[in-house]
Structure formats: C-alpha cells, structure tokens
Coordinates of C-alpha atoms in Angstrom, one line a residue:
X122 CA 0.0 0.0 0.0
X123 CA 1.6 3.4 -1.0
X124 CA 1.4 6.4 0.5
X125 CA 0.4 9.9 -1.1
X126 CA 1.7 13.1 0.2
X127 CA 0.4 16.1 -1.6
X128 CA 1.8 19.3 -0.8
X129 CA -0.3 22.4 -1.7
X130 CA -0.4 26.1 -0.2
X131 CA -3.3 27.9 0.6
X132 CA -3.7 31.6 1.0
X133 CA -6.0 32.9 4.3
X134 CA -6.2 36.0 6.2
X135 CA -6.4 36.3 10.1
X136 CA -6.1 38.6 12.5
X137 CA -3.0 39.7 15.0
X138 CA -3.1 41.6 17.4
X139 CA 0.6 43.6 18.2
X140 CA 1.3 43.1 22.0
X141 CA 1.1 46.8 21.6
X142 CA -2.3 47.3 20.8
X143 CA -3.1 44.3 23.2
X144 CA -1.8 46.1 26.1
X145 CA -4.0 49.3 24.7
X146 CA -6.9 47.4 24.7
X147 CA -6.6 45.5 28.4
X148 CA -5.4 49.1 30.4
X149 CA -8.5 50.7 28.6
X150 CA -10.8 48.4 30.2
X151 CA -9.4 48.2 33.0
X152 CA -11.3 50.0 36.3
X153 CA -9.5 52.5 38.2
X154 CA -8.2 49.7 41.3
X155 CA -7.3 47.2 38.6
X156 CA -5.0 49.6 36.9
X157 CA -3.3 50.3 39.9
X158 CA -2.8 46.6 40.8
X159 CA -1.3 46.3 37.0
X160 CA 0.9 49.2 36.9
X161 CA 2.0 47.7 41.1
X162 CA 2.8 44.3 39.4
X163 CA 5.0 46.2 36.1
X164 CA 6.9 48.4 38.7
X165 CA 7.6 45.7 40.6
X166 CA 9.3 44.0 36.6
X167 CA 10.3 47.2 34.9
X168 CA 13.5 49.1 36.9
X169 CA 12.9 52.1 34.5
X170 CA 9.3 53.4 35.0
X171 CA 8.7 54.6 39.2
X172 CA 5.9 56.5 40.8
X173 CA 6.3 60.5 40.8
X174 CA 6.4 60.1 44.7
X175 CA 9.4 57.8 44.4
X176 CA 11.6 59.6 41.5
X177 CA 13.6 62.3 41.5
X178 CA 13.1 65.3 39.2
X179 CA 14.6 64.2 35.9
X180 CA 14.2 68.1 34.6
X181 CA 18.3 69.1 34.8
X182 CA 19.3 65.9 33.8
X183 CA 18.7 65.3 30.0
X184 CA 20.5 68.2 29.1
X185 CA 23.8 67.6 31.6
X186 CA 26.8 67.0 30.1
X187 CA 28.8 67.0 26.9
X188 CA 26.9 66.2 24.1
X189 CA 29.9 64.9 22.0
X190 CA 30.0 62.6 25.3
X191 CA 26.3 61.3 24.6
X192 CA 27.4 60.4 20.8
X193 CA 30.0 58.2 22.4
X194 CA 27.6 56.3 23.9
X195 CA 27.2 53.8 21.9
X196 CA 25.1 52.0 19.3
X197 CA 21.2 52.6 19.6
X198 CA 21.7 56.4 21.1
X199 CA 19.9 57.7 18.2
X200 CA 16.7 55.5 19.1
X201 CA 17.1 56.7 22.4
X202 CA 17.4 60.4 21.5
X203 CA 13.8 59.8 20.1
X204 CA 12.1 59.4 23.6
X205 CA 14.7 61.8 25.6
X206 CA 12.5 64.6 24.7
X207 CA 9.6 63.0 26.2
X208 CA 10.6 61.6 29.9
X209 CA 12.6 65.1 30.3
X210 CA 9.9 66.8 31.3
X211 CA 7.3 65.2 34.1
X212 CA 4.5 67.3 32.4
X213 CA 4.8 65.2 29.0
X214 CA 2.9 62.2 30.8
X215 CA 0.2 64.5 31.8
X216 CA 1.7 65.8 35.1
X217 CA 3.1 69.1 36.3
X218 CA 6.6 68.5 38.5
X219 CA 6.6 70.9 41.3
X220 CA 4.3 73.7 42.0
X221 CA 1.8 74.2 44.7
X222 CA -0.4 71.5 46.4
X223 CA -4.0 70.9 44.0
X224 CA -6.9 72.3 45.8
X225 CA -8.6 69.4 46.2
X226 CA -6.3 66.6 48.3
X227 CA -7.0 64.0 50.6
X228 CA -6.1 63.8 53.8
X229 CA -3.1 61.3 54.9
X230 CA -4.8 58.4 56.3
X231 CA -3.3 56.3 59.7
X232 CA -1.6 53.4 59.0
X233 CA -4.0 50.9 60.4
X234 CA -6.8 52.0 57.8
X235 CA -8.7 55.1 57.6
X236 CA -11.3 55.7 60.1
X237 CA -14.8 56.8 58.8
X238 CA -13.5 60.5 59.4
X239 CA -10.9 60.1 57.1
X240 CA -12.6 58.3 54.6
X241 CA -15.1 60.7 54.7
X242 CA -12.8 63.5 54.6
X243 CA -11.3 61.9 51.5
X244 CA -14.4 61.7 49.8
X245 CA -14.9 65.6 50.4
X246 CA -11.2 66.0 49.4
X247 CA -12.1 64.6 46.2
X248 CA -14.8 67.1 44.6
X249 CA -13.8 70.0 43.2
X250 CA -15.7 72.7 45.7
X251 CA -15.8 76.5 46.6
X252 CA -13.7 77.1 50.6
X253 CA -17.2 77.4 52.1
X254 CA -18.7 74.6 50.5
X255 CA -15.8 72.6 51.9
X256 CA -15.9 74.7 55.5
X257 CA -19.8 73.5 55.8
X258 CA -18.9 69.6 54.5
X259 CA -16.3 69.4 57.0
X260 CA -18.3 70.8 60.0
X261 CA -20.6 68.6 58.9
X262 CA -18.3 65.2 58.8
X263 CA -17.0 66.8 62.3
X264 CA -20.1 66.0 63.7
X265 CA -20.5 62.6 62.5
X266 CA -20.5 59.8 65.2
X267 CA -18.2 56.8 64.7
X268 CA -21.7 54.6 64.2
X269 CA -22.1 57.1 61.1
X270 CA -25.2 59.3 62.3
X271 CA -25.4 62.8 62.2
X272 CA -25.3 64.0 66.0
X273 CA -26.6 67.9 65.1
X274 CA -29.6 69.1 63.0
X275 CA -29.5 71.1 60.2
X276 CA -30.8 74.2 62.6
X277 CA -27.6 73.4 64.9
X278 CA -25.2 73.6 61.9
X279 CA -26.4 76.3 60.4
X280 CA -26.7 78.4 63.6
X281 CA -23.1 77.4 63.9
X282 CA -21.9 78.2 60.8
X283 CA -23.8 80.7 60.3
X284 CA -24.9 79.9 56.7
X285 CA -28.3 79.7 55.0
X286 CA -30.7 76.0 56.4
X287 CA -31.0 75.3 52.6
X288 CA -26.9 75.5 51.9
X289 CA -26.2 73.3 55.1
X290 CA -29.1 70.7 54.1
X291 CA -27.6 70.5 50.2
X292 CA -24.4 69.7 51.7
X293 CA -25.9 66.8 54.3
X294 CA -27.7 65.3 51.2
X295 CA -24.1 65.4 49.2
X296 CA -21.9 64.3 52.3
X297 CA -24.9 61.4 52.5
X298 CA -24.3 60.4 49.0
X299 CA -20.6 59.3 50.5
X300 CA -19.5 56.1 51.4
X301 CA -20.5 53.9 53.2
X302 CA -24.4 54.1 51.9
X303 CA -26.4 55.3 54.7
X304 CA -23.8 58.0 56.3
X305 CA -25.2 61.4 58.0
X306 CA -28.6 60.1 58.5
X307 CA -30.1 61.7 61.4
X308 CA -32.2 58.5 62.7
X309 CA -32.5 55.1 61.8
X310 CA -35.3 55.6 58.9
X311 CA -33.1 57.9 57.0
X312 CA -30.5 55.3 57.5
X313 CA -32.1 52.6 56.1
X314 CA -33.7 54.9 53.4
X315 CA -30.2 56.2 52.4
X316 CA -29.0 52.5 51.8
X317 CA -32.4 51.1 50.0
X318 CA -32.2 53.7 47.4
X319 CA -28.5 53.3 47.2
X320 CA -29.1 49.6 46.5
X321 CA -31.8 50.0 44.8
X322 CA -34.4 48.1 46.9
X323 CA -38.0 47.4 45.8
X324 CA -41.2 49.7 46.3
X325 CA -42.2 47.4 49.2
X326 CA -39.1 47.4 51.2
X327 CA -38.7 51.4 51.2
X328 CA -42.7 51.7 51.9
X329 CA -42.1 49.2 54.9
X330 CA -39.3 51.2 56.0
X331 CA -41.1 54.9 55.6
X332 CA -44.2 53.5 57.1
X333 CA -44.3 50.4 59.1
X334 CA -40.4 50.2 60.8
X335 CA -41.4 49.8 64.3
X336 CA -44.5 47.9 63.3
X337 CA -41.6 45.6 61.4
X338 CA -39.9 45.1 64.2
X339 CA -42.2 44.4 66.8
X340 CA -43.1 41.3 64.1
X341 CA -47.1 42.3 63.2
X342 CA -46.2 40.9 59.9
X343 CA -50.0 40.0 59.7
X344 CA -51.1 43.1 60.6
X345 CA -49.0 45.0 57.9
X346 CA -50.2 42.3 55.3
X347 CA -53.6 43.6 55.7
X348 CA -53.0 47.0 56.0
X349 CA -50.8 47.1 52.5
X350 CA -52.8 44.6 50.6
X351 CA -50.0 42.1 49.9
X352 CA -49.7 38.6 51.5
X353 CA -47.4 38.1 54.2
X354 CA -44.3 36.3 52.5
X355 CA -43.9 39.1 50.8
X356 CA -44.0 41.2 54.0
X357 CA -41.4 38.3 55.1
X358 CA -39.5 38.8 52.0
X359 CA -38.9 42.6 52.1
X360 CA -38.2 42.4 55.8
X361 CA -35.1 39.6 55.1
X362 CA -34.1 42.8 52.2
X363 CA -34.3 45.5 55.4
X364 CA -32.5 42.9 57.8
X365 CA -29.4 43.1 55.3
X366 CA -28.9 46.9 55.6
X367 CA -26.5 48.5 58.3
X368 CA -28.2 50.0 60.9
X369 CA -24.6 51.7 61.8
X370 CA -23.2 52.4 58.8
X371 CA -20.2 53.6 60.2
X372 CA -18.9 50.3 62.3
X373 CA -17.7 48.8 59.4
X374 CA -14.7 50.9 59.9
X375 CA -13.5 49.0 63.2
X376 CA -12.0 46.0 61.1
X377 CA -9.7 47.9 59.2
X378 CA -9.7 49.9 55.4
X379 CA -12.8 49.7 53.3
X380 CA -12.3 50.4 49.9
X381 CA -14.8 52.7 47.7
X382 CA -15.4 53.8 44.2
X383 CA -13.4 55.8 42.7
X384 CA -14.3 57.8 39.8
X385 CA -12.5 58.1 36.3
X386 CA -14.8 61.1 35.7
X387 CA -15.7 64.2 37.1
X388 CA -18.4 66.6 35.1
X389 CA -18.9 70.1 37.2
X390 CA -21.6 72.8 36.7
X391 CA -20.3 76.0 35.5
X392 CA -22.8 78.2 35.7
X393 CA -25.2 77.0 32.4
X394 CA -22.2 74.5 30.7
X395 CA -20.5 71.3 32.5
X396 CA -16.9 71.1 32.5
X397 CA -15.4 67.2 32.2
X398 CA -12.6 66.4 34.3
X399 CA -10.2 63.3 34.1
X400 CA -10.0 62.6 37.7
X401 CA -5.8 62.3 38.6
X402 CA -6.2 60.7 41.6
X403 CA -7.8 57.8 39.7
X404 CA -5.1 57.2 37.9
X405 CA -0.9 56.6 38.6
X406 CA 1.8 58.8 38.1
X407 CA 4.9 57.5 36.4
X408 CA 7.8 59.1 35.4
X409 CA 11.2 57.5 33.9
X410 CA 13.8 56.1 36.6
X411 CA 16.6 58.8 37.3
X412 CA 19.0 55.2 37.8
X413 CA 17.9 55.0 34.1
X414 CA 19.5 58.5 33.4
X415 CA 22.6 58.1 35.3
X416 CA 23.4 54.1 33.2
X417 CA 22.6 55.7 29.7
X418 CA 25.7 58.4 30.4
X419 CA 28.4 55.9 31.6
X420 CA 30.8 55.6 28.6
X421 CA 31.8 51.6 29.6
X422 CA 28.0 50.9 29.2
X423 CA 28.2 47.4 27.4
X424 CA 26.2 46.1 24.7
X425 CA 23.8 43.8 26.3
X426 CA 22.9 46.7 29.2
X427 CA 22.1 48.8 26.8
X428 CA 20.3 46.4 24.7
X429 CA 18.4 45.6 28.0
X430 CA 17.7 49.2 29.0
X431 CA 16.4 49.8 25.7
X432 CA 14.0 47.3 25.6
X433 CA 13.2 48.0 29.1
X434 CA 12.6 51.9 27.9
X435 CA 10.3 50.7 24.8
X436 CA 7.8 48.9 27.4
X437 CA 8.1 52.0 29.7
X438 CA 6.5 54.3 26.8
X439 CA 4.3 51.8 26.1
X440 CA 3.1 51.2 29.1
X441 CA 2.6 55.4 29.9
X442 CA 1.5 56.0 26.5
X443 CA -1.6 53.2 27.0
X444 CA -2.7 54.7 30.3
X445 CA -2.5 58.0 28.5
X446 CA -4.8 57.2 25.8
X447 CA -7.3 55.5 28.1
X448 CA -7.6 59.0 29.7
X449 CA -7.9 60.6 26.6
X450 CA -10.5 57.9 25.3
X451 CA -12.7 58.5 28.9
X452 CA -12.6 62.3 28.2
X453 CA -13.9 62.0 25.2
X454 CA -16.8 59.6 26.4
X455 CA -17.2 62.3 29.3
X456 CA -17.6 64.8 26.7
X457 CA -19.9 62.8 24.4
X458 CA -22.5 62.1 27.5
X459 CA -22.7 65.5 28.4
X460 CA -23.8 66.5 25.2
X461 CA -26.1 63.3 24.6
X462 CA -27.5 62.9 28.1
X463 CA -27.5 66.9 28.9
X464 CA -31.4 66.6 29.9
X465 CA -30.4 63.9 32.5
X466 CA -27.8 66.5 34.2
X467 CA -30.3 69.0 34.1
X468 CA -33.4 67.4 35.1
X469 CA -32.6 63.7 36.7
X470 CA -33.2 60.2 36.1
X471 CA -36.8 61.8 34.0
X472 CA -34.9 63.2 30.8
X473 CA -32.7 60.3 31.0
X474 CA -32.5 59.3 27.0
X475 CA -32.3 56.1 25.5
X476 CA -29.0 56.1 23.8
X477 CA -27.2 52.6 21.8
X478 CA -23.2 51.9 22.2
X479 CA -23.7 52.3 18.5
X480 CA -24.8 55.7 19.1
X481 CA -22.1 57.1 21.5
X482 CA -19.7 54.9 19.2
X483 CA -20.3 57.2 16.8
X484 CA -20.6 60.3 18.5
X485 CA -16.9 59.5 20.4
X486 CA -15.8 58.8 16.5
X487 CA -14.3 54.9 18.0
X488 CA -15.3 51.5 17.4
X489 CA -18.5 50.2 19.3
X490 CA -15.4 47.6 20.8
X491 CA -13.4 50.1 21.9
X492 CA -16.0 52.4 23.8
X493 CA -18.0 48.8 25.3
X494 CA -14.4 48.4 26.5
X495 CA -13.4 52.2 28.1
X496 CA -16.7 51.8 29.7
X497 CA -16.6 48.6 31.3
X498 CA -15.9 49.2 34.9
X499 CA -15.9 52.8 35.2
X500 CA -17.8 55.6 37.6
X501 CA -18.9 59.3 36.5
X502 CA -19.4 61.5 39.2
X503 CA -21.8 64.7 38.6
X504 CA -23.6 67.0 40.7
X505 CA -26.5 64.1 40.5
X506 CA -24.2 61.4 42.1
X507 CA -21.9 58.8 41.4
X508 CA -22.7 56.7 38.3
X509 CA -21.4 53.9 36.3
X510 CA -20.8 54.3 32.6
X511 CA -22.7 52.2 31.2
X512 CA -25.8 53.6 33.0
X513 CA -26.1 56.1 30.4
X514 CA -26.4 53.1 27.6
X515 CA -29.8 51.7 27.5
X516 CA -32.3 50.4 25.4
X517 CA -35.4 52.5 25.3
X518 CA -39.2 53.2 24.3
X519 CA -41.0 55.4 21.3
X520 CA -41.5 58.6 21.8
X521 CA -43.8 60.9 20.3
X522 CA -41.2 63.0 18.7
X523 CA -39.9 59.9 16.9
X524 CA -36.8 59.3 19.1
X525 CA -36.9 57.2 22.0
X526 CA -37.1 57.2 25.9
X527 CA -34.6 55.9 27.8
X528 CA -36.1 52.6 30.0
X529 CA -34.6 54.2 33.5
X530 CA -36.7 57.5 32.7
X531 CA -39.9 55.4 32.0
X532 CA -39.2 53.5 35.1
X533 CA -38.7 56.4 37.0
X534 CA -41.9 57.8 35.5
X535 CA -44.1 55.1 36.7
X536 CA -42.5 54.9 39.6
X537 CA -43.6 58.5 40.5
X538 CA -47.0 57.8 38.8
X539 CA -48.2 55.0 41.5
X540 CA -46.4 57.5 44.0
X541 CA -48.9 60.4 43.2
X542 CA -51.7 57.8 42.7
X543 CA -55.1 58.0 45.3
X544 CA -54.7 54.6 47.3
X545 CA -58.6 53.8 47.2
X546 CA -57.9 53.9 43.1
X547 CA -54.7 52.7 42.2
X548 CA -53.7 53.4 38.5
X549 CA -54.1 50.2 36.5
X550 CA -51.1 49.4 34.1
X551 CA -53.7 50.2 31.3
X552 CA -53.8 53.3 33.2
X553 CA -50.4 54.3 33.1
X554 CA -49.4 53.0 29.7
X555 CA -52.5 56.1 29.2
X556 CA -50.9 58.7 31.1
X557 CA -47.2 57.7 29.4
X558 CA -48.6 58.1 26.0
X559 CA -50.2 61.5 26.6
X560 CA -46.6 62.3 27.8
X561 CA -45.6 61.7 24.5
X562 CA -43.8 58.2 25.6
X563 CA -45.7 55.5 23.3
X564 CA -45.0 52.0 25.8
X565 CA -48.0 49.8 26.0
X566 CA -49.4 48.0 29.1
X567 CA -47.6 44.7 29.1
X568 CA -44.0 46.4 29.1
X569 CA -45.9 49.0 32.2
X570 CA -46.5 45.4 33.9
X571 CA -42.7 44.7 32.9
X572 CA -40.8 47.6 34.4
X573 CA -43.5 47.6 37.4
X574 CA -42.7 44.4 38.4
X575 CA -38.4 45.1 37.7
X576 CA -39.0 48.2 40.3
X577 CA -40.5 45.5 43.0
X578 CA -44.2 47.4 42.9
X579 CA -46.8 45.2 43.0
X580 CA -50.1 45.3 40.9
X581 CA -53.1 47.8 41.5
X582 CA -55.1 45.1 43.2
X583 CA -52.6 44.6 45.7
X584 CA -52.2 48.2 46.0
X585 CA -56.1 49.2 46.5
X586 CA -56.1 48.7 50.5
X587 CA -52.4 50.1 51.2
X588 CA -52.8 52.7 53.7
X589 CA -50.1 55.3 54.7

C-alpha cells in the first residue's frame, strides 16, 4: 500500500493583534483599582518606570553634560534620543513636576486604615468645591459619630456656621451620598432609606421602612399584610431585604480599610455648561527612573545593558503611553455624555434618553469595541451622584417626537405615577401606559407590567387597601 503526500499552499487572512495594541486594549478596560494593581505588578518587573512620589526630578538631567559625550555612547543612542525629549519633562505624561499642592487633596490616612473621618474626609477632598462649600462639609463630617449618624440638625449647623438652612441641608444630602451608603442620616429611617435607594431596593421594602419600621420590628407581619394589601411572604421577603442593611453604617470601619469607588470622571456645573474632568487621583503617576538617566551616560555601558535598558525603555512608553490614551478615550466619552444625556444632568433620572453603544460609538468617532471596553468598569461622578458608565447606555421606548425614551426614565416615571396615585384607586397598568402616551412616551401596558414588576411594585389590586 503506497502512501500519497500532496503538498499544496493555501492563501488565508487572520487577524493579529501587536502586543502593543493588546496592552492598549486591556489598560483601557481596565477599572480605576485594577490599573493600579497592573501598573504595582510592572513596577515591581520594569526598573525604568517609578511612581512621581518615588523619583527624583529628571528636569536638569537630560541636558547635563557633553553632548559629543552622549554620541560616544554607543550603538542605539539615536533611538534613544527619540524618547529623551519625552521623559525630560514630568508634564509630557500629563503631570506638572513641582508647583503648589492641588486644591482638592486627601487627607493622609493612619496606618491601620482610615477611620470613617478620614474616609469621609477623603471623599470631600475629592470634589472640586468652593472654601465654604468645603468649611460646611467638613463641619458637617466633624459631627458625624463613629456609628455614622449625624449627631446635630441642620438648625444646629447652620446656627453654627452661620450659613443659609437650605446651603447646610444641600451639603448633608451630598456628604450622605458618601461612602459607606447610609452616612449622616439623622435617625434610623433615614439610615435605612439612604441604603435602600442606594441599593436599589423594591417599592415594598422602602414603603415598609417609611411607614411600618417599628411595626416591622415588633413582628405584626399579619397586621401589615392587611393594611398594605399584599400577602405576608412578601411582608417576610422585604423584611429579610431590610435585615441586610447596616443599621450603623459607620462600624464597618473597626476592622480595618474599606475600599470605595473611585471615579474616572468628574463633570462640574459651571454656571449653564458642564466642564469634564479626568479625575488624577484615579489614575498613577509614572515618570522615567533617574538610575535609568545616570546608566545611559556611563561611557563603559556594554552592549547587552544597553540592549536591556532599551528594551526596558520601549515597554516604559508603552506602558505610559496606554494609560494615557485611556484618559484621553474617557474624556472624550465624558464629553460625548454631556452633550447626549444633557437633559439627565439638568433634570434627573426623567430626561434620561435612551442612547445605543452604536450611538455614543459614533458620537466618540471609535469602534462600538473600543468604547463597550473604556466603559466597562468605570464611575462618573456629577452634581446628581456617582454613576457607572454604562448607566447612560440603555435600550429604550418610542416617543412621540420619533426618538426614543430611555427605559430608567420610564421607570422612574411610573414609579412616580403610582407614587402620586389615590390609594382607594390605584392606576391600573392600562392606566399608566394612558398617562405615558399623553406624555408623549408611546409604551404599551404589558412592558408598564414589565418595568412595574423590575421596580418591585406590585399590581393595582394589591395596591387598593395600602394605607399610609
């Protein structure tokens, strides 16, 4: 039996990624904590890249010496010339060396783990507010109790102060929007309140909490069936939700550091525009080793250090160069938003808009891949609170007008709907798909029962008896 061997070639495309572009595309999605982690793990690798805290200015030193002397350095000194003029100065990566102290820092926190004063203190640090915005936060956080309550009213503070009730109350409601959810309540309600609408808790579990928490905890789960109209597993069921809140917030503090978001993004009112800021503390600060500087002047430099070093060098700029473009990338998705979703930063969660990856995509001017992948992972912080990214992408409804409605503004919509509704005569879903379409928001009644149901509301029979 003989064997045939036939030898043809064949022609096919596939596609390669450079390790270059791979790295692009991994620090891009990374979150703010997991970029931190990578660029800990490639300064522990790379002896040329260090922190700004850690490296010496590097401003004098490019231009020391003989330059006849640098010529004599060897083989490759040309490539090297290339990037000289970009590690020379610190501002180059995106960072002024020297100067004053930025307005907004953080406070240095204690080596065991920052206490809730700290953290919150931080947090303040943080946002980018006017010296008596910041005077009346930190008054406020002064008087918040290690358990994470408020100790004085907003009568006491301002009396204190003496500032405006309505200025100290804003700034309560934006130190409560601070971690950990439910900080600078005054009682236990707000508490709880502050933490379900953080987590997002059904309709049943905040009513339970506005309107029946000492009933709740005296266990009259019976009596509270009958008096809302539901049956009493579900009573049972939005208790167990309750249960898992933190009725002191701020003990969590006593085991040691808690981690919180951080946000990429930063979008400030300005009188009637919003001003987009990459948020630095987000973010690492590298700079070129001055040990680098000192090895590329020695004359007896051999060939296979300087063959290292330069290698070494070419995944330093790579490395800086990919962290700079995700910055650029999220500022121009911070930029796109406020220009697409400008009704939600004027109005709230009501003029939210329904807008596609396709559509920001194309309003950013980068692949759909690209932006799913800057967004993955990362906050916006705004006047309105602290956001993830991809909040602002989501499908949508008709509208009149021919766009389309985003389905948190819907949501919200009906929400508020059943809020204003007379309890003897709850609005059907018939009803409200009615109301919606008069709004100009064309959603029929089986996507009402939908999003109903997603908010944790239950139906209009179950609603008919609820009391107040």
């Amino acid at each position: 039996m003989s064997v045939r061997h036939d030898l043809r070639l064949r022609q096919s495309q596939r596609l390669v990624l450079r390790s270059e572009l791979k790295e692009n595309l991994e620090i891009l999605q990374f979150s703010a904590q997991e970029l931190s982690a990578y660029v800990e793990k490639e300064l522990m690798e790379n002896p040329l890249v260090e922190m700004e805290e850690e490296a010496t200015s590097s401003r004098d030193g490019w231009s020391e010496g003989n330059e006849a002397e640098r010529n004599e350095a060897g083989e490759g000194r040309s490539e090297v010339a290339d990037w000289l003029e970009y590690f020379c100065d610190a501002s180059d990566l995106g960072y002024a060396s020297g100067g004053a102290e930025p307005a907004n820092f953080a406070p240095e926190l204690s080596p065991a783990g920052p206490t809730l004063y700290e953290s919150l203190l931080a947090q303040l640090g943080m946002l980018r507010l006017s010296p008596r915005e910041r005077l009346i936060g930190g008054y406020i956080i002064g008087n918040i109790s290690p358990t994470g309550y408020l100790s004085l009213s907003v009568a006491e503070l301002s009396a204190a102060l003496g500032v405006a009730p309505d200025e100290t109350e804003r700034m309560v409601q934006l130190v409560q929007s601070f971690d950990p959810p439910g900080v600078g309540a005054r009682d236990l309600k707000e508490c709880l309140r502050l933490q379900a609408e953080r987590r997002g808790l059904g309709a049943l579990s905040r009513m339970l909490i506005e309107e029946h928490l000492e009933a709740l905890a005296a266990g009259e789960v019976a009596r509270i069936a009958r008096l809302v109209g539901v049956s009493a597993d579900e009573i049972l069921a939005a208790a167990a939700e309750i249960r898992s809140l933190n009725p002191k917030p701020g003990s969590i503090f006593a085991g040691g550091p808690v981690p919180y978001v951080v946000p990429d993004l930063i979008i400030e009112r300005v009188g009637d525009e919003y001003v987009v800021l990459l948020n630095d503390s987000a973010g690492p600060r590298l700079r070129l080793s001055q040990t680098y500087r000192e090895f590329l002047n020695r004359k007896d430099l051999s060939g296979e250090a300087r063959s290292f070093l330069l290698s070494r060098l070419k995944r330093a700029l790579t490395l800086v160069k990919a962290i700079e473009k995700r910055g650029a990338t999220l500022y121009r998705i911070g930029v796109a938003l406020v220009q697409l979703q400008r009704g939600f930063f004027d109005a709230g969660l009501v003029a939210l808009r329904s807008l596609t990856l396709k559509d920001l995509a194309e309003a950013v001017g980068l692949h759909e891949s690209t932006v799913s992948r800057a967004i993955a992972n990362k906050y916006l912080q705004c006047p309105r609170g602290v956001f993830k990214l991809r909040f602002f992408v989501s499908s949508g409804v008709g509208a009149a007008d021919g766009g389309k409605v985003s389905a948190h503004s819907v949501k919200e919509l009906i929400r508020q709907l059943i809020g204003e509704e007379s309890r003897g005569q709850p609005l059907s879903d018939k009803d409200i798909a009615a109301r919606l379409s008069r709004q100009g928001i064309n959603i029929s009644r089986r996507t009402v029962a939908k999003y109903r149901s997603e908010l944790g509301i239950p139906g209009s029979a179950a609603r008919r008896n609820r009391v107040r």
